[in-house]
Amino acid sequence: MKKKLFSLLMTVLLILGIFSLQNSSVSAAKKTKYQPYGDPVTMRKGSYWNKSSEAKAYPNLRKIKKLNLRVSILGNRTYVRSNKKVVYTMYSSAGSIIHGRSLTPTGTYYTDGYHPYRFSEALYPVGWIGQLYLFHFTPTYNWSSRFDMKEAKKLGKKPSSHGCIRLTVKDAKWLHDHVPYHTKVIIKYR
């Protein structure tokens, strides 16, 4: 009788444990209605503007088959994908919403040859429409290394740029240093 009771108790605990694990992984992958993918459990919380978005190593972009960058303007995320599978998630902020439209154009583009070290208000730009639209880190004051903290605090929370896609400092440097030319960039509202 004790063995059956013990076995029943262990089965119940196992079922509760599995249910708890499933619920915790679901809650860890929560997303807003504007995000096409849930945030991984490795996403940083709090003040992350100068860190990598995820607390894990960056993937090797040269080894990713069908590499593309998928931007969610309203979701405030940029996804590094292999075809449609997300391999890394970055906090981002695209163009401000004015009269119901973002200053960032939607559509499919490709990273191009414009890879200078900096431009007037940020470091590590990666162009996807020449010099007009870029991925870059949170802005600095004109030609300085002093960050605009008011803008840095918006990163990953709301669209707030003039059309470029802002990333964290470390994410922008990593992307600048490693993204291959002619990588597909897909930009959508959601």
PDB file of N, CA and C in Angstrom, residues 47-90:
ATOM      1  N   SER A  47      18.269  48.048 -17.558  1.00  0.00           N
ATOM      2  CA  SER A  47      19.067  48.957 -18.377  1.00  0.00           C
ATOM      3  C   SER A  47      20.011  48.151 -19.256  1.00  0.00           C
ATOM      4  N   TYR A  48      19.682  48.046 -20.533  1.00  0.00           N
ATOM      5  CA  TYR A  48      20.439  47.187 -21.439  1.00  0.00           C
ATOM      6  C   TYR A  48      20.984  47.945 -22.652  1.00  0.00           C
ATOM      7  N   TRP A  49      20.786  49.228 -22.747  1.00  0.00           N
ATOM      8  CA  TRP A  49      21.110  49.998 -23.955  1.00  0.00           C
ATOM      9  C   TRP A  49      22.568  49.857 -24.387  1.00  0.00           C
ATOM     10  N   ASN A  50      23.487  49.589 -23.449  1.00  0.00           N
ATOM     11  CA  ASN A  50      24.909  49.482 -23.801  1.00  0.00           C
ATOM     12  C   ASN A  50      25.427  48.047 -23.757  1.00  0.00           C
ATOM     13  N   LYS A  51      24.536  47.071 -23.619  1.00  0.00           N
ATOM     14  CA  LYS A  51      24.918  45.659 -23.536  1.00  0.00           C
ATOM     15  C   LYS A  51      24.358  44.898 -24.731  1.00  0.00           C
ATOM     16  N   SER A  52      24.709  43.635 -24.827  1.00  0.00           N
ATOM     17  CA  SER A  52      24.063  42.788 -25.829  1.00  0.00           C
ATOM     18  C   SER A  52      22.619  42.562 -25.380  1.00  0.00           C
ATOM     19  N   SER A  53      21.709  42.428 -26.323  1.00  0.00           N
ATOM     20  CA  SER A  53      20.297  42.250 -25.981  1.00  0.00           C
ATOM     21  C   SER A  53      20.045  40.934 -25.264  1.00  0.00           C
ATOM     22  N   GLU A  54      20.759  39.900 -25.675  1.00  0.00           N
ATOM     23  CA  GLU A  54      20.626  38.601 -25.028  1.00  0.00           C
ATOM     24  C   GLU A  54      21.877  38.310 -24.215  1.00  0.00           C
ATOM     25  N   ALA A  55      21.684  37.618 -23.111  1.00  0.00           N
ATOM     26  CA  ALA A  55      22.809  37.235 -22.248  1.00  0.00           C
ATOM     27  C   ALA A  55      23.346  35.885 -22.710  1.00  0.00           C
ATOM     28  N   LYS A  56      23.749  35.827 -23.964  1.00  0.00           N
ATOM     29  CA  LYS A  56      24.369  34.630 -24.532  1.00  0.00           C
ATOM     30  C   LYS A  56      25.290  35.080 -25.654  1.00  0.00           C
ATOM     31  N   ALA A  57      26.111  34.183 -26.117  1.00  0.00           N
ATOM     32  CA  ALA A  57      27.058  34.518 -27.183  1.00  0.00           C
ATOM     33  C   ALA A  57      26.319  34.817 -28.487  1.00  0.00           C
ATOM     34  N   TYR A  58      26.884  35.735 -29.250  1.00  0.00           N
ATOM     35  CA  TYR A  58      26.333  36.029 -30.569  1.00  0.00           C
ATOM     36  C   TYR A  58      26.558  34.847 -31.504  1.00  0.00           C
ATOM     37  N   PRO A  59      25.614  34.608 -32.420  1.00  0.00           N
ATOM     38  CA  PRO A  59      25.837  33.534 -33.395  1.00  0.00           C
ATOM     39  C   PRO A  59      26.840  33.972 -34.459  1.00  0.00           C
ATOM     40  N   ASN A  60      27.462  33.008 -35.114  1.00  0.00           N
ATOM     41  CA  ASN A  60      28.376  33.281 -36.215  1.00  0.00           C
ATOM     42  C   ASN A  60      27.532  33.499 -37.470  1.00  0.00           C
ATOM     43  N   LEU A  61      27.430  34.750 -37.919  1.00  0.00           N
ATOM     44  CA  LEU A  61      26.551  35.083 -39.035  1.00  0.00           C
ATOM     45  C   LEU A  61      26.967  34.429 -40.341  1.00  0.00           C
ATOM     46  N   ARG A  62      28.233  34.156 -40.497  1.00  0.00           N
ATOM     47  CA  ARG A  62      28.717  33.547 -41.745  1.00  0.00           C
ATOM     48  C   ARG A  62      28.299  32.082 -41.871  1.00  0.00           C
ATOM     49  N   LYS A  63      27.895  31.476 -40.758  1.00  0.00           N
ATOM     50  CA  LYS A  63      27.499  30.068 -40.783  1.00  0.00           C
ATOM     51  C   LYS A  63      25.981  29.882 -40.847  1.00  0.00           C
ATOM     52  N   ILE A  64      25.242  30.968 -40.829  1.00  0.00           N
ATOM     53  CA  ILE A  64      23.782  30.873 -40.839  1.00  0.00           C
ATOM     54  C   ILE A  64      23.286  30.783 -42.280  1.00  0.00           C
ATOM     55  N   LYS A  65      22.563  29.715 -42.569  1.00  0.00           N
ATOM     56  CA  LYS A  65      21.997  29.539 -43.896  1.00  0.00           C
ATOM     57  C   LYS A  65      20.767  30.434 -44.035  1.00  0.00           C
ATOM     58  N   LYS A  66      20.623  31.052 -45.195  1.00  0.00           N
ATOM     59  CA  LYS A  66      19.502  31.948 -45.489  1.00  0.00           C
ATOM     60  C   LYS A  66      19.361  33.037 -44.430  1.00  0.00           C
ATOM     61  N   LEU A  67      20.485  33.657 -44.077  1.00  0.00           N
ATOM     62  CA  LEU A  67      20.524  34.728 -43.082  1.00  0.00           C
ATOM     63  C   LEU A  67      19.654  35.906 -43.525  1.00  0.00           C
ATOM     64  N   ASN A  68      18.852  36.413 -42.600  1.00  0.00           N
ATOM     65  CA  ASN A  68      18.095  37.631 -42.843  1.00  0.00           C
ATOM     66  C   ASN A  68      17.840  38.336 -41.521  1.00  0.00           C
ATOM     67  N   LEU A  69      17.614  39.634 -41.607  1.00  0.00           N
ATOM     68  CA  LEU A  69      17.281  40.452 -40.447  1.00  0.00           C
ATOM     69  C   LEU A  69      15.830  40.857 -40.588  1.00  0.00           C
ATOM     70  N   ARG A  70      15.032  40.538 -39.597  1.00  0.00           N
ATOM     71  CA  ARG A  70      13.593  40.815 -39.628  1.00  0.00           C
ATOM     72  C   ARG A  70      13.301  41.862 -38.561  1.00  0.00           C
ATOM     73  N   VAL A  71      12.798  43.028 -38.960  1.00  0.00           N
ATOM     74  CA  VAL A  71      12.520  44.125 -38.045  1.00  0.00           C
ATOM     75  C   VAL A  71      11.023  44.224 -37.802  1.00  0.00           C
ATOM     76  N   SER A  72      10.640  44.322 -36.530  1.00  0.00           N
ATOM     77  CA  SER A  72       9.265  44.606 -36.136  1.00  0.00           C
ATOM     78  C   SER A  72       9.249  46.036 -35.593  1.00  0.00           C
ATOM     79  N   ILE A  73       8.690  46.959 -36.370  1.00  0.00           N
ATOM     80  CA  ILE A  73       8.679  48.366 -35.975  1.00  0.00           C
ATOM     81  C   ILE A  73       7.925  48.555 -34.671  1.00  0.00           C
ATOM     82  N   LEU A  74       6.686  48.081 -34.605  1.00  0.00           N
ATOM     83  CA  LEU A  74       5.864  48.268 -33.403  1.00  0.00           C
ATOM     84  C   LEU A  74       6.260  47.329 -32.274  1.00  0.00           C
ATOM     85  N   GLY A  75       6.882  46.203 -32.610  1.00  0.00           N
ATOM     86  CA  GLY A  75       7.337  45.260 -31.592  1.00  0.00           C
ATOM     87  C   GLY A  75       8.675  45.649 -30.985  1.00  0.00           C
ATOM     88  N   ASN A  76       9.363  46.610 -31.597  1.00  0.00           N
ATOM     89  CA  ASN A  76      10.652  47.107 -31.098  1.00  0.00           C
ATOM     90  C   ASN A  76      11.694  46.001 -30.970  1.00  0.00           C
ATOM     91  N   ARG A  77      11.750  45.152 -31.989  1.00  0.00           N
ATOM     92  CA  ARG A  77      12.719  44.062 -32.012  1.00  0.00           C
ATOM     93  C   ARG A  77      13.280  43.907 -33.416  1.00  0.00           C
ATOM     94  N   THR A  78      14.525  43.471 -33.476  1.00  0.00           N
ATOM     95  CA  THR A  78      15.150  43.044 -34.721  1.00  0.00           C
ATOM     96  C   THR A  78      15.608  41.614 -34.501  1.00  0.00           C
ATOM     97  N   TYR A  79      15.185  40.738 -35.397  1.00  0.00           N
ATOM     98  CA  TYR A  79      15.472  39.315 -35.272  1.00  0.00           C
ATOM     99  C   TYR A  79      16.506  38.893 -36.303  1.00  0.00           C
ATOM    100  N   VAL A  80      17.525  38.199 -35.850  1.00  0.00           N
ATOM    101  CA  VAL A  80      18.483  37.563 -36.744  1.00  0.00           C
ATOM    102  C   VAL A  80      17.914  36.174 -36.998  1.00  0.00           C
ATOM    103  N   ARG A  81      17.681  35.867 -38.275  1.00  0.00           N
ATOM    104  CA  ARG A  81      17.008  34.607 -38.579  1.00  0.00           C
ATOM    105  C   ARG A  81      17.783  33.764 -39.582  1.00  0.00           C
ATOM    106  N   SER A  82      17.553  32.476 -39.482  1.00  0.00           N
ATOM    107  CA  SER A  82      17.981  31.517 -40.484  1.00  0.00           C
ATOM    108  C   SER A  82      16.690  31.101 -41.177  1.00  0.00           C
ATOM    109  N   ASN A  83      16.466  31.620 -42.393  1.00  0.00           N
ATOM    110  CA  ASN A  83      15.189  31.502 -43.073  1.00  0.00           C
ATOM    111  C   ASN A  83      14.131  32.177 -42.204  1.00  0.00           C
ATOM    112  N   LYS A  84      13.240  31.420 -41.533  1.00  0.00           N
ATOM    113  CA  LYS A  84      12.241  32.044 -40.654  1.00  0.00           C
ATOM    114  C   LYS A  84      12.458  31.679 -39.189  1.00  0.00           C
ATOM    115  N   LYS A  85      13.545  30.983 -38.897  1.00  0.00           N
ATOM    116  CA  LYS A  85      13.842  30.581 -37.523  1.00  0.00           C
ATOM    117  C   LYS A  85      14.720  31.638 -36.855  1.00  0.00           C
ATOM    118  N   VAL A  86      14.275  32.154 -35.722  1.00  0.00           N
ATOM    119  CA  VAL A  86      15.025  33.180 -34.995  1.00  0.00           C
ATOM    120  C   VAL A  86      16.212  32.549 -34.291  1.00  0.00           C
ATOM    121  N   VAL A  87      17.409  33.128 -34.511  1.00  0.00           N
ATOM    122  CA  VAL A  87      18.613  32.640 -33.833  1.00  0.00           C
ATOM    123  C   VAL A  87      19.143  33.665 -32.821  1.00  0.00           C
ATOM    124  N   TYR A  88      18.706  34.910 -32.951  1.00  0.00           N
ATOM    125  CA  TYR A  88      19.110  35.940 -31.992  1.00  0.00           C
ATOM    126  C   TYR A  88      18.097  37.077 -32.065  1.00  0.00           C
ATOM    127  N   THR A  89      17.735  37.614 -30.902  1.00  0.00           N
ATOM    128  CA  THR A  89      16.776  38.712 -30.821  1.00  0.00           C
ATOM    129  C   THR A  89      17.455  39.939 -30.252  1.00  0.00           C
ATOM    130  N   MET A  90      17.243  41.084 -30.913  1.00  0.00           N
ATOM    131  CA  MET A  90      17.842  42.337 -30.456  1.00  0.00           C
ATOM    132  C   MET A  90      16.758  43.365 -30.144  1.00  0.00           C
TER     133      MET A  90
END
